[in-house]
Coordinates of C-alpha atoms in Angstrom, one line a residue:
M1 CA 22.8 69.1 -24.3
E2 CA 19.2 69.1 -25.2
L3 CA 16.4 68.2 -23.5
G4 CA 13.1 69.1 -24.9
I5 CA 9.8 69.4 -23.3
G6 CA 9.8 67.0 -20.5
I7 CA 7.4 66.4 -17.3
G8 CA 8.0 65.3 -13.3
W9 CA 7.3 61.9 -12.8
R10 CA 5.2 61.1 -9.8
P11 CA 4.1 57.7 -9.2
E12 CA 0.6 58.5 -9.1
I13 CA 0.6 60.1 -12.8
A14 CA 2.9 56.9 -13.9
D15 CA 1.0 55.7 -16.6
A16 CA 0.0 59.0 -17.7
V17 CA 3.4 60.0 -18.2
E18 CA 4.6 56.9 -20.4
G19 CA 1.3 57.4 -22.8
L20 CA 2.2 61.3 -23.2
P21 CA 3.1 62.0 -27.0
G22 CA 6.1 63.7 -27.8
L23 CA 7.9 63.3 -24.4
D24 CA 11.6 63.8 -24.3
W25 CA 12.2 63.3 -20.7
V26 CA 11.1 63.3 -17.2
E27 CA 12.4 64.6 -13.7
V28 CA 12.1 62.4 -10.9
V29 CA 12.4 63.6 -6.9
A30 CA 16.0 62.0 -6.0
E31 CA 15.1 61.4 -2.6
N32 CA 11.7 59.2 -3.8
V33 CA 13.8 56.4 -5.6
C34 CA 15.8 54.1 -4.6
P35 CA 18.9 53.3 -7.0
G36 CA 18.2 49.3 -6.1
H37 CA 14.3 49.2 -6.9
L38 CA 13.4 51.9 -9.7
P39 CA 10.3 52.1 -10.1
A40 CA 9.5 49.8 -13.8
S41 CA 7.8 52.8 -14.9
L42 CA 11.3 54.7 -14.9
T43 CA 12.4 51.7 -16.3
R44 CA 10.8 51.5 -19.7
L45 CA 10.9 55.5 -20.0
R46 CA 14.6 54.9 -19.9
S47 CA 14.4 51.2 -22.2
R48 CA 12.7 53.8 -24.7
G49 CA 15.9 56.5 -24.2
I50 CA 13.4 58.9 -22.3
K51 CA 16.3 61.0 -20.4
I52 CA 15.3 60.9 -16.6
V53 CA 17.2 63.7 -14.0
P54 CA 17.2 63.6 -10.6
H55 CA 15.6 66.6 -8.7
G56 CA 17.4 66.9 -4.9
V57 CA 15.3 68.7 -2.4
S58 CA 17.0 68.2 0.7
L59 CA 21.0 69.1 0.5
G60 CA 20.1 72.6 1.5
L61 CA 23.3 73.8 -0.1
G62 CA 22.1 77.3 0.7
G63 CA 23.1 76.5 4.7
A64 CA 26.0 77.4 6.9
D65 CA 26.9 74.1 7.2
R66 CA 29.2 72.2 4.3
P67 CA 26.7 69.4 2.6
S68 CA 26.4 66.3 3.9
E69 CA 29.0 63.9 2.4
Q70 CA 26.4 60.9 2.6
K71 CA 23.6 63.2 1.3
L72 CA 26.0 63.7 -1.9
G73 CA 26.9 60.3 -2.1
D74 CA 23.2 59.4 -2.1
L75 CA 22.3 61.8 -4.8
A76 CA 25.7 60.6 -7.1
E77 CA 23.9 57.1 -6.9
R78 CA 20.7 58.1 -8.1
V79 CA 23.0 59.9 -10.8
V80 CA 24.3 56.9 -11.5
A81 CA 21.0 54.3 -11.4
L82 CA 19.1 56.5 -13.8
D83 CA 22.4 57.1 -16.2
S84 CA 21.2 60.8 -15.5
P85 CA 22.8 63.4 -18.3
L86 CA 23.3 66.0 -15.0
V87 CA 21.5 66.7 -11.7
T88 CA 19.9 69.6 -10.0
E89 CA 19.5 70.7 -6.5
H90 CA 17.7 74.2 -5.0
I91 CA 19.5 77.3 -4.0
A92 CA 18.1 77.4 -0.3
F93 CA 18.7 76.2 2.9
V94 CA 16.5 73.6 4.8
R95 CA 18.3 73.2 8.4
A96 CA 19.4 75.4 10.6
G97 CA 21.6 75.8 14.3
G98 CA 23.5 72.4 15.4
V99 CA 27.5 72.8 16.6
L100 CA 28.2 75.8 14.1
T101 CA 25.8 77.6 16.3
A102 CA 25.8 76.2 19.4
S103 CA 21.8 75.6 19.2
P104 CA 19.7 72.4 18.4
Q105 CA 19.3 71.8 14.5
L106 CA 16.3 72.9 13.6
E107 CA 14.6 71.1 10.1
A108 CA 12.1 73.7 8.3
G109 CA 10.3 70.4 5.7
H110 CA 10.7 73.2 3.4
L111 CA 13.0 75.2 1.0
L112 CA 13.9 78.6 2.3
P113 CA 15.3 81.6 0.8
V114 CA 19.1 82.5 1.6
P115 CA 19.8 86.7 1.9
R116 CA 21.3 87.8 -1.0
T117 CA 23.9 89.1 0.3
W118 CA 27.9 88.3 0.0
D119 CA 28.6 86.7 3.0
A120 CA 25.4 84.2 1.9
L121 CA 27.1 83.9 -1.7
K122 CA 30.3 83.0 -0.6
V123 CA 28.8 80.2 2.0
L124 CA 26.7 78.4 -1.2
C125 CA 29.9 79.0 -3.4
E126 CA 31.8 76.9 -1.1
N127 CA 29.0 74.7 -0.8
V128 CA 28.2 74.5 -4.7
R129 CA 32.3 73.5 -5.2
I130 CA 31.7 70.6 -2.5
A131 CA 29.0 69.2 -4.3
Q132 CA 30.7 69.2 -7.7
D133 CA 33.6 67.6 -7.0
L134 CA 31.9 64.7 -5.3
L135 CA 28.6 64.3 -8.3
P136 CA 29.6 62.5 -11.2
V137 CA 27.3 64.6 -13.7
P138 CA 27.2 68.5 -14.0
L139 CA 25.3 70.6 -11.5
A140 CA 22.3 72.9 -11.9
L141 CA 20.9 74.9 -9.3
E142 CA 16.7 75.8 -8.9
N143 CA 15.5 79.7 -7.9
I144 CA 13.4 78.7 -5.3
A145 CA 9.9 81.1 -4.2
A146 CA 9.8 82.8 -1.1
L147 CA 6.5 84.4 1.2
I148 CA 9.2 86.4 3.0
S149 CA 12.3 88.6 2.5
W150 CA 15.4 88.7 4.4
P151 CA 16.5 93.1 5.7
D152 CA 19.1 94.3 4.2
E153 CA 20.0 92.3 0.8
E154 CA 23.1 93.7 -1.3
L155 CA 22.2 91.7 -4.3
T156 CA 19.1 91.5 -6.2
E157 CA 18.5 88.2 -7.0
G158 CA 19.4 88.2 -11.0
Q159 CA 22.6 89.5 -9.8
F160 CA 23.2 87.0 -7.0
L161 CA 22.8 84.4 -9.6
A162 CA 24.8 86.0 -12.4
E163 CA 27.6 86.2 -9.2
L164 CA 26.8 82.6 -8.4
V165 CA 27.3 81.0 -12.3
E166 CA 30.6 83.2 -12.5
R167 CA 32.3 82.3 -9.5
T168 CA 31.2 78.1 -9.8
G169 CA 30.4 77.6 -13.4
V170 CA 27.3 76.2 -11.8
G171 CA 24.4 75.9 -14.4
L172 CA 20.7 76.9 -13.3
L173 CA 17.4 75.9 -13.5
I174 CA 15.3 78.7 -13.6
D175 CA 11.9 78.4 -12.3
V176 CA 9.9 81.0 -14.2
A177 CA 6.5 79.9 -11.8
N178 CA 8.6 81.0 -8.9
L179 CA 10.0 84.1 -10.5
H180 CA 5.9 85.1 -10.6
T181 CA 5.4 83.9 -7.0
N182 CA 8.4 86.5 -6.3
H183 CA 6.7 89.0 -8.4
V184 CA 3.5 88.5 -5.9
N185 CA 4.6 88.1 -2.7
R186 CA 7.5 90.1 -2.8
G187 CA 7.1 93.0 -5.6
E188 CA 10.6 91.8 -7.9
D189 CA 10.4 92.1 -11.5
P190 CA 10.8 88.9 -13.2
A191 CA 11.7 90.8 -16.7
K192 CA 14.5 92.6 -14.6
A193 CA 15.8 89.4 -13.2
L194 CA 15.5 87.4 -16.6
D195 CA 17.8 90.8 -17.7
E196 CA 20.3 90.6 -14.9
L197 CA 21.1 86.7 -15.2
P198 CA 23.3 85.0 -17.2
V199 CA 20.7 82.8 -19.4
E200 CA 23.5 81.0 -21.1
A201 CA 24.0 78.9 -18.0
I202 CA 20.0 77.8 -18.0
R203 CA 20.5 74.0 -18.0
Y204 CA 16.5 74.2 -18.2
V205 CA 13.0 75.4 -17.0
H206 CA 10.3 74.7 -14.5
V207 CA 6.6 75.8 -15.1
A208 CA 3.8 75.2 -12.8
G209 CA 0.8 76.6 -11.6
G210 CA -0.7 78.2 -8.3
V211 CA -2.9 80.1 -6.9
E212 CA -3.3 83.7 -4.8
R213 CA -5.1 84.1 -2.1
G214 CA -5.5 87.1 0.1
G215 CA -2.8 88.9 -2.5
V216 CA -0.8 86.0 -1.2
W217 CA 0.8 83.7 -4.5
H218 CA 0.6 79.9 -3.2
D219 CA 3.3 78.1 -5.7
T220 CA 1.0 74.7 -5.7
H221 CA 2.2 72.2 -7.8
A222 CA -1.3 71.7 -7.8
H223 CA -3.1 74.2 -10.0
P224 CA -3.1 74.6 -14.1
V225 CA -0.7 76.8 -15.1
T226 CA -2.1 80.2 -15.1
E227 CA -1.7 83.2 -18.1
P228 CA 1.1 85.0 -15.9
V229 CA 3.8 82.3 -15.3
L230 CA 3.1 81.0 -19.1
R231 CA 3.4 85.0 -19.5
V232 CA 7.4 85.0 -17.8
L233 CA 7.7 81.8 -19.5
R234 CA 7.6 84.2 -22.6
E235 CA 9.9 86.7 -21.4
L236 CA 12.4 83.8 -20.9
R237 CA 11.7 82.1 -24.3
S238 CA 12.5 85.5 -25.9
R239 CA 16.1 86.1 -24.6
V240 CA 16.9 82.6 -24.9
A241 CA 16.1 79.1 -26.2
P242 CA 16.4 77.1 -22.7
P243 CA 18.0 73.0 -23.9
G244 CA 14.7 71.6 -21.8
V245 CA 11.4 73.2 -20.2
L246 CA 9.2 70.8 -18.0
L247 CA 6.1 71.2 -16.4
E248 CA 5.5 70.0 -12.9
R249 CA 2.9 68.5 -11.0
D250 CA 3.0 67.7 -7.4
D251 CA -0.9 67.4 -6.3
D252 CA -4.6 67.4 -7.3
F253 CA -3.4 65.2 -10.6
P254 CA -5.8 66.2 -13.6
P255 CA -6.6 63.1 -16.1
P256 CA -4.7 62.4 -18.5
E257 CA -5.6 64.0 -21.2
E258 CA -5.8 67.0 -19.5
L259 CA -1.9 66.5 -18.6
A260 CA -1.3 66.3 -22.2
A261 CA -3.4 69.6 -23.4
E262 CA -1.0 71.6 -20.8
L263 CA 2.4 69.8 -21.5
E264 CA 0.7 71.1 -25.4
T265 CA 0.2 74.6 -24.1
V266 CA 3.9 74.8 -22.5
R267 CA 5.1 73.6 -25.6
A268 CA 3.8 75.9 -27.8
T269 CA 4.1 78.7 -25.2
V270 CA 8.0 77.8 -26.5
V271 CA 8.3 77.5 -30.0
M272 CA 6.0 80.6 -30.5
S273 CA 7.4 83.1 -27.9
A274 CA 11.4 82.8 -29.6
G275 CA 12.5 86.6 -29.9
P276 CA 15.9 87.3 -31.8
A277 CA 18.1 86.2 -29.2
A278 CA 16.6 83.3 -28.7
R279 CA 16.2 82.3 -32.4
A280 CA 20.1 83.2 -32.7
D281 CA 22.6 79.6 -32.7
G282 CA 23.1 78.2 -29.7
D283 CA 27.1 78.5 -29.9
A284 CA 27.6 81.7 -27.6
R285 CA 26.1 79.9 -24.9
T286 CA 27.8 77.1 -25.3
A287 CA 31.2 79.1 -25.2
R288 CA 30.1 80.8 -22.7
A289 CA 28.8 78.4 -20.0
G290 CA 29.8 75.3 -21.5
D291 CA 33.2 75.3 -19.4
G292 CA 31.6 75.9 -16.4
V293 CA 35.0 78.3 -16.0
R294 CA 35.2 79.8 -12.5
A295 CA 36.3 83.4 -11.4
A296 CA 40.0 83.7 -10.5
A297 CA 41.0 83.3 -6.8
E298 CA 42.4 86.7 -6.6
T299 CA 39.0 88.2 -8.0
T300 CA 37.2 90.7 -5.4
D301 CA 33.1 91.3 -5.5
G302 CA 32.1 94.8 -5.2
G303 CA 32.1 95.0 -1.8
G304 CA 36.1 94.2 -1.9
H305 CA 34.9 90.4 -0.6
A306 CA 37.7 87.9 -2.2
T307 CA 35.7 85.6 -4.6
G308 CA 37.9 82.5 -4.5
R309 CA 37.9 78.8 -3.0
E310 CA 39.3 79.9 0.8
E311 CA 37.0 79.2 3.4
D312 CA 35.5 81.8 5.5
P313 CA 34.9 80.3 9.0
G314 CA 33.7 84.2 9.7
A315 CA 30.9 84.1 6.9
R316 CA 29.6 80.3 8.2
E317 CA 29.1 81.6 11.0
R318 CA 27.2 84.8 10.3
V319 CA 25.3 83.0 8.2
G320 CA 24.5 80.4 10.7
I321 CA 23.4 82.5 13.0
A322 CA 20.9 84.7 11.1
Q323 CA 19.4 81.5 9.7
A324 CA 18.7 79.9 13.1
S325 CA 17.4 83.1 14.1
L326 CA 14.7 82.7 11.1
L327 CA 13.8 79.3 11.4
S328 CA 13.7 79.2 15.1
A329 CA 11.5 82.1 14.6
L330 CA 9.2 80.0 12.1
V331 CA 8.7 76.6 13.5
A332 CA 9.5 77.3 17.3
G333 CA 8.3 80.6 18.5
T334 CA 10.5 82.5 19.5
P335 CA 10.7 86.2 18.2
A336 CA 11.0 87.4 15.3
P337 CA 14.5 88.9 14.1
E338 CA 14.7 92.4 13.6
G339 CA 13.8 93.2 10.0
F340 CA 11.5 90.9 9.2
D341 CA 7.5 91.3 8.3
P342 CA 6.1 89.5 11.8
R343 CA 2.9 89.2 9.6
R344 CA 4.7 87.3 6.9
L345 CA 7.1 85.0 9.3
R346 CA 3.3 84.2 10.9
V347 CA 2.2 82.8 7.2
Q348 CA 5.5 81.2 6.9
S349 CA 5.0 79.6 10.0
R350 CA 1.5 78.6 9.2
A351 CA 2.4 77.3 5.6
L352 CA 5.2 75.1 7.4
A353 CA 3.5 73.7 10.3
A354 CA 0.4 72.8 7.3
K355 CA 3.0 70.7 4.9
R356 CA 4.3 68.8 7.5
A357 CA 0.9 67.7 8.7
D358 CA 0.1 67.1 4.8
V359 CA 3.6 65.0 4.4
V360 CA 3.3 63.3 7.5
A361 CA -0.3 61.4 6.8
K362 CA 1.8 61.1 2.8
V363 CA 4.2 59.0 5.1
A364 CA 2.4 57.3 7.6
P365 CA -1.2 57.4 6.1
E366 CA -2.2 55.3 9.0
L367 CA -2.6 58.0 11.2
P368 CA -5.4 60.2 9.7
E369 CA -6.9 56.7 9.4
I370 CA -6.7 55.9 13.4
L371 CA -6.9 59.6 14.5
G372 CA -9.6 60.6 12.0
T373 CA -10.9 64.3 11.8
D374 CA -8.6 64.7 15.2
Y375 CA -5.5 64.3 13.1
R376 CA -4.8 67.7 11.7
P377 CA -6.0 69.9 14.8
A378 CA -3.9 67.6 16.6
F379 CA -0.2 67.2 14.9
L380 CA -1.0 71.3 14.4
A381 CA -1.0 71.9 18.2
Y382 CA 2.0 69.3 18.4
A383 CA 3.9 71.5 15.7
K384 CA 3.4 74.2 17.5
C385 CA 6.1 72.8 20.3
R386 CA 7.7 70.5 18.7
P387 CA 10.4 71.3 16.2
M388 CA 10.9 68.9 13.6
Q389 CA 14.6 68.0 13.9
A390 CA 14.8 65.1 11.3
G391 CA 13.1 63.6 8.5
Y392 CA 9.3 63.4 8.1
R393 CA 9.3 59.8 9.5
R394 CA 10.9 60.6 12.6
D395 CA 8.3 63.4 12.8
A396 CA 5.4 61.5 12.4
L397 CA 6.7 58.8 15.5
D398 CA 7.5 61.6 17.5
F399 CA 4.3 62.7 16.8
A400 CA 2.1 59.7 17.6
E401 CA 4.9 59.6 21.2
Q402 CA 3.8 62.8 22.1
L403 CA 0.1 62.0 22.1
L404 CA 0.5 58.9 23.8
V405 CA 2.7 60.2 26.7
T406 CA 0.0 63.3 27.3
G407 CA -2.7 60.1 27.4
Q408 CA -4.2 60.9 23.8
P409 CA -6.1 59.9 21.8
A410 CA -9.1 59.9 24.2
D411 CA -10.6 57.4 22.4
E412 CA -9.4 53.7 23.5
T413 CA -9.7 52.1 20.5
A414 CA -7.7 54.4 18.8
R415 CA -5.2 54.9 21.3
R416 CA -4.7 51.1 21.2
L417 CA -4.1 51.2 17.6
L418 CA -1.7 54.2 17.9
T419 CA -0.2 52.1 20.6
R420 CA 0.5 49.4 18.4
W421 CA 1.2 51.4 15.1
W422 CA 4.3 53.2 17.3
E423 CA 5.5 49.8 18.7
E424 CA 6.0 48.1 15.5
R425 CA 8.2 51.1 14.0
A426 CA 10.3 52.4 17.1
G427 CA 11.7 48.7 17.4
T428 CA 13.6 47.3 20.6
H429 CA 15.3 50.9 21.0
P430 CA 12.3 53.5 21.3
P431 CA 14.0 57.1 21.4
R432 CA 14.1 59.7 24.3
R433 CA 11.9 59.6 26.7
T434 CA 11.6 55.7 26.8
A435 CA 10.5 55.1 30.6
R436 CA 7.6 57.1 30.2
I437 CA 6.6 56.4 26.6
V438 CA 6.5 52.7 27.5
R439 CA 4.7 52.9 30.5
A440 CA 2.1 55.3 28.7
A441 CA 1.9 52.3 25.8
R442 CA 1.7 49.3 28.4
A443 CA -1.0 51.4 29.9
A444 CA -2.8 52.1 27.0
L445 CA -2.8 48.1 26.0
V446 CA -3.7 47.0 29.7
R447 CA -7.2 49.2 29.5
R448 CA -8.2 46.8 26.0

C-alpha cells in the first residue's frame, strides 16, 4: 500500500497542514482524537481523499504485561472512525510493576527501550499477536530513540527487528531520526541496523528534527530536520523505496511556508536518493512481507528458545522484574540496577520529570497560570517523590493535592484559586488522603 509523502497532523498546525501542496496523507496521535468528535480539519482532509493513520503511544507492547483489551479496543475504534488503512505503535514499554512483580505499578509517561534479549523478544511477540488479533487493520511498529542502553543485550537492533517481523509478520515504521539518536547516544551504526533489518517490512518512515547538547542528542520534534538525519534517510532510500515518508513536528511550530519547505526537502531527498535496490520493482517486497507470514511453532532461535505462539510466564516475570527495577530507578529514586550507567540514568530521569512538567502544563494549563514561575520548580520537587501511577490528568490532580496538603502555595490568593481548581475536578469522591485534603481545602477557603 503506497502512502506517499505526509506530515504529522497536530491541532496547532491544522490550517497549515490543510494548505500544504502535494500532501498525500497525515498521521494523528491516536490518544488525542475522540472517535465521536473528530476535528473538522481531519474530516475535511478525509473528504479530500487524504489518508489518515492513527499512531498510538500508550499500549506499551514491549512491557511485561499483556496489552490492555480496553486500550486495544479504543485504538480499533479510532481506526474505524478515521477509515485508516493501518495503525502504528512503538516497540517500547511505558509502565512497569503491578501484579506481575508484586510491586506498585509505575507509569513512565514516555517510551522506554526494551532490552534486546530473547526473553524480551518472546514477550513482545506474544503481545504483538494479541494486538494483531484485536485490531481491524494491519499493525506496524516503530523503533524508538533512547538515552540509555540495557546491559548484556543479546541482539542488535536490526537483528531484534528482523526476528520480530519473522515471528509475527508485523510491519515496521522506521524512524530515521531515532536511528541517528541512537547513533549519537549509544554508538549504534544506522547503516548496520538498516543492513540487518527486513526493509521489505517497512510500511512507512518517520523523519524529525532534534538538537545535540553536551554530547547527547535530544529527539525534540521541535527543530528542523538536520543533515545527519537526512543522511540516514538517504541510506534507507538507497536500499528500498518506502511506501510512505512522514515529517513529524510536535512543538515550536514554524510558519506554514517553512513547514512546506521542510516537507519539500524530505520529498526531494526521497526522490534523489534511490539506489539500484530501491529502484527495483516492489514485487519482491510484497511477496516477502505482504502476507505477514509467521514463523513455524517448532522453530528455535539462536539461543535455543522456541519461537512459537505459546506463552512463557517465566519470560514475562523476568522481563517484568527488570523493567520495574529500571523504571523505579528513573522515577522513584531507587538505586540504579546493576550494569546501567548511573550518569545516563540521571539524564533520563531528569528528562522524564521535565516531560511530566511540560505535559501536565498542557493538559492543565490553569496550574502554571495559578502558580506562575513557581510552577516548574514545585512540580519537579513533587515528581522526585511521587512517581506517576496513572495518566497525566490524574498526575495534575495529585500535584495540586500535594501542594494543598503541605500548605502550598504560600500566596493566599494562589492557594484559594488552586483549591477551587482542584474541587471542580476532583468531584464528590476525592482520591486518596480524602480527609486531610478536604480539611486543607476548607482551611484555605476560610482564610479568604
